[in-house]
Coordinates of C-alpha atoms and ligand atoms in Angstrom, one line a residue:
M29 CA 119.8 93.6 84.4
L30 CA 118.1 90.2 84.4
I31 CA 119.8 87.7 82.3
R32 CA 117.6 85.8 79.8
R33 CA 119.0 83.9 76.8
P34 CA 117.2 84.9 73.6
A35 CA 116.5 81.3 72.9
D36 CA 114.4 81.0 76.0
V37 CA 112.4 84.1 75.4
L38 CA 109.1 83.5 73.7
P39 CA 108.0 85.9 71.1
S40 CA 105.0 86.5 73.3
E41 CA 107.3 87.7 76.0
I42 CA 109.3 90.0 73.8
T43 CA 106.1 91.5 72.5
P44 CA 103.9 90.8 75.5
H45 CA 100.7 92.4 74.3
G46 CA 100.2 90.6 71.1
M47 CA 101.8 93.0 68.8
Y48 CA 104.8 91.8 66.9
L49 CA 106.9 94.8 66.1
R50 CA 109.5 94.5 63.5
R51 CA 111.4 96.9 65.7
R52 CA 114.3 98.0 63.6
E53 CA 112.2 98.3 60.5
L54 CA 109.6 100.4 62.3
L55 CA 112.2 102.5 63.9
K56 CA 113.8 103.1 60.6
A57 CA 110.5 104.1 59.1
A58 CA 110.0 106.5 61.9
G59 CA 113.4 107.9 61.5
L60 CA 114.6 107.0 64.9
L61 CA 117.6 104.9 64.2
G62 CA 119.8 107.9 63.7
L63 CA 118.7 109.3 67.0
G64 CA 120.4 106.7 69.0
L65 CA 117.2 104.9 70.2
A66 CA 118.1 101.6 68.5
S67 CA 121.8 101.9 68.8
G68 CA 121.9 102.1 72.6
V69 CA 123.1 105.7 73.0
G70 CA 122.5 106.7 76.6
G71 CA 124.0 103.7 78.3
N72 CA 122.4 101.7 81.0
A73 CA 121.9 104.3 83.6
V74 CA 120.7 101.8 86.2
L75 CA 124.2 100.5 86.4
A76 CA 125.7 103.9 86.8
A77 CA 128.2 104.4 89.6
E78 CA 126.4 107.3 91.1
G79 CA 123.6 105.0 92.1
P80 CA 120.4 104.1 90.4
A81 CA 118.2 106.9 91.6
A82 CA 120.8 109.5 90.7
A83 CA 120.8 108.1 87.2
A84 CA 117.1 108.1 87.0
G85 CA 116.6 111.7 86.2
G86 CA 119.1 113.2 88.6
A87 CA 116.7 112.7 91.5
A88 CA 118.9 110.9 94.0
R89 CA 116.4 111.7 96.7
K90 CA 115.6 109.6 99.7
L91 CA 112.0 109.7 100.7
S92 CA 111.5 110.5 104.4
G93 CA 108.6 109.9 106.8
V94 CA 107.9 106.5 105.2
R95 CA 106.2 104.1 107.6
K96 CA 106.1 100.3 107.3
S97 CA 102.8 98.7 106.3
A98 CA 101.0 95.6 107.5
F99 CA 100.1 95.0 103.9
S100 CA 103.7 94.1 103.0
T101 CA 104.6 90.5 102.1
S102 CA 107.5 89.0 104.0
E103 CA 108.7 87.3 100.8
K104 CA 112.2 88.2 99.6
A105 CA 112.2 91.4 97.6
N106 CA 113.9 91.7 94.2
T107 CA 116.9 94.0 94.1
F108 CA 116.6 97.7 93.0
K109 CA 118.6 96.9 90.0
E110 CA 116.2 94.1 89.0
V111 CA 113.1 96.2 89.5
A112 CA 114.6 99.2 87.7
G113 CA 116.3 97.4 84.9
Y114 CA 113.6 95.2 83.4
N115 CA 110.4 97.2 82.5
N116 CA 107.7 97.9 80.1
Y117 CA 107.2 101.5 79.4
Y118 CA 106.4 101.6 75.7
E119 CA 106.7 105.3 75.3
F120 CA 110.4 104.6 75.6
G121 CA 110.6 101.5 73.4
T122 CA 109.2 98.0 73.4
E123 CA 112.1 96.1 74.8
K124 CA 112.6 95.4 78.4
T125 CA 115.8 97.3 78.7
D126 CA 114.6 100.4 76.7
P127 CA 113.0 102.2 79.6
A128 CA 116.1 102.1 81.8
E129 CA 118.1 103.3 78.8
Y130 CA 115.8 106.0 77.4
A131 CA 113.5 107.2 80.2
Q132 CA 116.2 109.4 81.7
K133 CA 115.0 112.2 79.5
L134 CA 111.5 112.1 80.9
K135 CA 110.8 115.5 82.4
T136 CA 109.4 115.0 85.9
R137 CA 109.4 118.6 87.2
P138 CA 107.4 120.7 87.3
W139 CA 104.6 118.0 87.6
T140 CA 101.0 118.5 88.3
V141 CA 98.1 116.0 88.4
V142 CA 94.6 117.2 87.3
I143 CA 91.9 115.5 89.4
E144 CA 88.5 116.0 87.9
G145 CA 85.2 114.6 86.7
E146 CA 82.5 113.4 89.1
V147 CA 84.0 115.1 92.2
K148 CA 82.8 117.9 94.4
K149 CA 86.2 119.6 94.5
P150 CA 88.1 119.2 91.3
R151 CA 91.7 120.4 91.6
T152 CA 95.2 120.4 90.2
V153 CA 97.8 119.1 92.6
G154 CA 101.5 119.5 92.4
I155 CA 103.6 116.4 93.0
E156 CA 105.3 118.1 95.9
D157 CA 102.0 118.3 97.7
L158 CA 101.2 114.7 97.0
L159 CA 104.6 113.8 98.6
K160 CA 103.3 115.3 101.8
L161 CA 100.7 112.6 102.2
Q162 CA 101.4 109.8 104.6
L163 CA 103.9 107.6 102.7
E164 CA 104.2 103.8 103.3
E165 CA 106.5 101.2 102.2
R166 CA 104.4 98.4 100.6
I167 CA 106.3 95.3 99.6
Y168 CA 104.0 93.7 97.0
R169 CA 104.1 90.7 94.9
M170 CA 103.7 91.9 91.3
R171 CA 102.6 89.5 88.6
C172 CA 103.1 90.4 85.0
V173 CA 100.7 89.1 82.3
E174 CA 103.8 87.6 80.6
A175 CA 103.9 85.0 83.4
W176 CA 106.7 86.3 85.5
S177 CA 106.7 88.0 88.8
M178 CA 108.8 90.1 91.2
V179 CA 108.5 91.3 94.8
I180 CA 108.8 95.0 94.9
P181 CA 109.1 97.5 97.8
W182 CA 107.1 100.4 96.6
V183 CA 106.7 103.6 98.5
G184 CA 103.4 105.4 98.1
F185 CA 100.1 106.4 99.5
E186 CA 96.7 104.8 99.3
F187 CA 94.6 106.0 96.4
N188 CA 91.7 106.7 98.7
Q189 CA 93.8 109.5 100.4
L190 CA 93.9 111.2 97.1
A191 CA 90.2 110.7 96.5
K192 CA 89.5 112.4 99.8
L193 CA 91.1 115.6 98.5
V194 CA 88.4 115.9 95.8
E195 CA 85.4 114.1 97.3
P196 CA 83.9 111.9 94.5
T197 CA 80.2 112.1 94.0
S198 CA 77.8 109.1 93.8
K199 CA 78.1 109.3 90.0
A200 CA 81.8 108.3 90.2
K201 CA 81.6 104.6 89.2
F202 CA 85.1 104.3 87.6
V203 CA 88.5 106.0 87.7
E204 CA 90.5 106.8 84.6
F205 CA 94.2 107.3 84.8
V206 CA 95.8 109.3 81.9
T207 CA 99.6 109.3 81.7
A208 CA 102.1 111.7 80.3
L209 CA 102.6 112.3 76.6
Q210 CA 105.9 114.1 76.1
P211 CA 106.8 113.5 72.4
E212 CA 110.0 115.5 72.9
T213 CA 111.3 113.0 75.5
M214 CA 109.4 109.8 74.5
P215 CA 110.7 108.4 71.2
G216 CA 108.3 105.5 71.4
V217 CA 105.2 107.6 70.9
R218 CA 106.2 108.3 67.3
L219 CA 105.1 104.8 66.6
P220 CA 101.5 103.8 66.7
V221 CA 102.1 100.9 69.0
L222 CA 99.3 102.1 71.3
D223 CA 96.7 104.8 71.2
W224 CA 98.7 107.4 73.2
P225 CA 98.5 108.6 75.8
Y226 CA 98.5 105.3 77.8
V227 CA 95.3 105.2 79.7
E228 CA 94.2 102.8 82.5
G229 CA 91.2 102.4 84.6
L230 CA 89.7 100.8 87.7
R231 CA 86.2 100.4 89.0
I232 CA 85.7 102.9 91.9
D233 CA 85.6 100.1 94.6
E234 CA 88.8 98.7 93.2
A235 CA 90.4 102.1 93.3
M236 CA 89.3 102.8 96.8
H237 CA 90.5 99.5 98.2
P238 CA 93.3 100.0 100.7
L239 CA 95.6 97.8 98.6
T240 CA 95.5 100.3 95.7
L241 CA 98.6 102.4 95.9
M242 CA 99.8 105.5 94.2
A243 CA 103.6 104.9 94.2
V244 CA 106.2 107.7 94.3
G245 CA 109.1 105.6 95.4
L246 CA 111.0 102.4 95.1
Y247 CA 112.9 101.0 98.1
D248 CA 113.5 104.3 100.0
Q249 CA 114.1 106.5 97.0
V250 CA 112.1 108.5 94.6
L251 CA 110.8 106.4 91.7
P252 CA 113.2 105.9 88.8
N253 CA 111.8 107.3 85.6
Q254 CA 111.5 103.9 84.0
N255 CA 109.3 102.8 86.9
G256 CA 106.8 105.6 86.3
A257 CA 108.1 108.7 88.0
P258 CA 106.9 110.8 89.5
L259 CA 103.6 109.1 90.2
R260 CA 102.2 105.7 89.2
L261 CA 99.5 103.3 90.1
V262 CA 100.1 99.9 91.7
V263 CA 97.4 97.4 91.9
P264 CA 99.0 94.1 93.2
W265 CA 96.1 91.7 92.4
K266 CA 96.0 92.7 88.8
Y267 CA 98.5 92.1 86.0
G268 CA 101.3 94.7 85.9
F269 CA 100.0 96.6 82.9
K270 CA 97.1 98.0 85.0
S271 CA 99.8 100.0 86.8
A272 CA 99.8 103.2 84.7
K273 CA 103.1 105.1 84.8
S274 CA 103.7 108.9 85.1
I275 CA 100.1 109.9 85.7
V276 CA 99.0 113.4 84.8
R277 CA 95.3 113.3 85.0
I278 CA 92.8 111.3 87.1
R279 CA 89.2 111.4 86.1
F280 CA 86.3 110.1 88.2
V281 CA 83.8 108.9 85.6
E282 CA 80.4 107.3 85.2
Q283 CA 81.2 105.0 82.3
Q284 CA 83.8 102.3 82.2
P285 CA 86.8 103.9 80.4
K286 CA 88.5 102.3 77.4
V287 CA 92.0 101.3 78.5
A288 CA 95.2 101.0 76.5
W289 CA 95.6 97.3 76.0
E290 CA 91.9 96.6 75.8
K291 CA 91.8 99.0 72.9
A292 CA 94.8 97.5 71.2
A293 CA 93.9 93.8 71.6
P294 CA 90.5 93.3 73.1
Q295 CA 90.5 89.6 72.5
E296 CA 93.6 89.3 74.7
Y297 CA 93.2 92.0 77.4
G298 CA 90.1 93.0 79.2
F299 CA 89.3 95.9 81.6
Y300 CA 89.6 93.8 84.8
S301 CA 92.9 92.0 84.2
N302 CA 92.8 90.3 87.6
V303 CA 95.6 87.8 88.1
N304 CA 93.8 84.5 87.5
P305 CA 95.5 81.1 87.0
N306 CA 92.1 79.7 85.7
V307 CA 91.8 82.1 82.8
D308 CA 94.6 81.5 80.2
H309 CA 95.8 84.2 78.0
P310 CA 94.7 83.2 74.4
R311 CA 98.4 82.4 73.6
W312 CA 99.8 81.1 76.9
S313 CA 98.9 79.6 80.2
Q314 CA 98.6 81.7 83.4
R315 CA 98.9 78.7 85.7
R316 CA 102.5 79.2 86.7
E317 CA 105.0 82.1 86.8
K318 CA 108.7 82.7 86.9
R319 CA 109.7 84.6 90.1
L320 CA 112.5 86.5 88.5
P321 CA 115.5 86.1 88.3
A322 CA 114.6 82.4 88.2
F323 CA 114.9 80.8 84.8
F324 CA 111.9 78.5 84.9
A325 CA 108.3 78.8 86.1
N326 CA 109.0 78.1 89.7
Y327 CA 105.7 79.4 91.3
E328 CA 102.1 78.5 91.0
T329 CA 100.1 81.6 90.3
K330 CA 97.4 82.3 92.8
L331 CA 94.0 83.9 92.2
F332 CA 94.2 87.6 92.7
N333 CA 97.9 87.1 93.0
G334 CA 97.3 85.8 96.5
Y335 CA 95.6 89.0 97.7
D336 CA 92.4 87.2 98.9
Q337 CA 91.1 90.3 100.6
V338 CA 89.9 91.6 97.3
A339 CA 87.8 88.5 96.4
S340 CA 84.6 90.1 97.8
L341 CA 84.9 92.9 95.1
Y342 CA 84.0 90.3 92.5
T343 CA 81.3 88.2 94.3
G344 CA 78.9 86.9 91.7
M345 CA 81.0 88.0 88.7
D346 CA 82.0 85.5 86.0
L347 CA 85.7 86.2 86.0
K348 CA 86.1 84.3 82.7
K349 CA 83.8 86.7 81.0
F350 CA 85.1 89.8 82.8
Y351 CA 88.8 89.0 82.3
Ligands
MTE15 N1 102.4 102.9 81.8 C1 102.7 103.7 80.7 N2 102.5 105.0 80.7 N3 103.2 103.1 79.6 C2 103.4 101.7 79.5 O1 103.9 101.3 78.4 N4 103.4 99.6 80.6 C3 102.6 98.8 81.6 C4 102.6 99.5 83.0 N5 102.4 100.9 82.9 C5 103.2 101.0 80.6 C6 102.7 101.6 81.8 C7 103.1 97.5 81.6 S1 102.8 96.5 80.3 C8 103.7 97.0 82.8 S2 104.1 95.3 82.9 C9 104.1 97.8 83.9 O2 103.8 99.2 83.6 C10 105.5 97.6 84.2 O3 106.0 98.5 85.1 P1 107.1 98.2 86.2 O4 108.0 97.1 85.6 O5 107.9 99.4 86.4 O6 106.4 97.7 87.4

């Protein structure tokens, strides 16, 4: 767990997306206090002796056939514990430690992903088949909209490999990612924090860029539930919330989809959400970031999180308007 003294945590960081939840009151209203959600029943599985992946849904599985990638940064990676212990996954609660504590109940098998829309060969694929695609370790810098960052060794395959399976048509201008809605395992969805299920989207050229990864693992193990098991998006030049977790449906569409945080707070979160030190969040600056576990903003944020190879996707676009 990352240590942060409450006095140093801005309200904007606790409720990163502009929604101040009076958590206990809301939980009480939703009848969840007695279920152990607020009282911490479940323990911090990330610290369990059997190992983090074992705790994350009993899936202590090493991924094999993983090759290294030239796209990896050589910066020092955060530890497994840091990456798995400090998350946003609002279906399991709005505090950073909630996902590690409550996402263990997420049911990740059987798991299928429906791929549909503007494609020649729509299909439903089982996660086991997706695990057979060429897996790579991608050590990416990840920048959260809340002005902190981590370096994370994801394991996954390029989104464009998945697109090849279904052959998008020329009408496919955007891709929509719909995530799991399991009310029986997700106590957070009883509260109207977001319009569930969590939906994210990319423009088709962003999705097809070789940096866009569908992650199935963290370090050399299957993804912990709290990090979005069994399949999540990773887009390293965009703020972390674009990385939809536990994806069940991928739609190739003609119109730009309405995405979760844009719907919830459009004045604060746009569709593009590219990391950009020149475009402040309405309530805080994006110029600098804390590279966790550092306590102070010790890094200057770079445009596109330093992934300059995506700059050409936005030639001629006003990134202040399309934030
Ligand atoms: N996906 C779903 N389904 N639900 C969520 O609440 N939170 C997003 C994103 N994906 C979220 C989600 C946010 S706000 C962030 S910052 C990242 O997941 C954090 O994921 P990570 O810490 O595992 O990288």
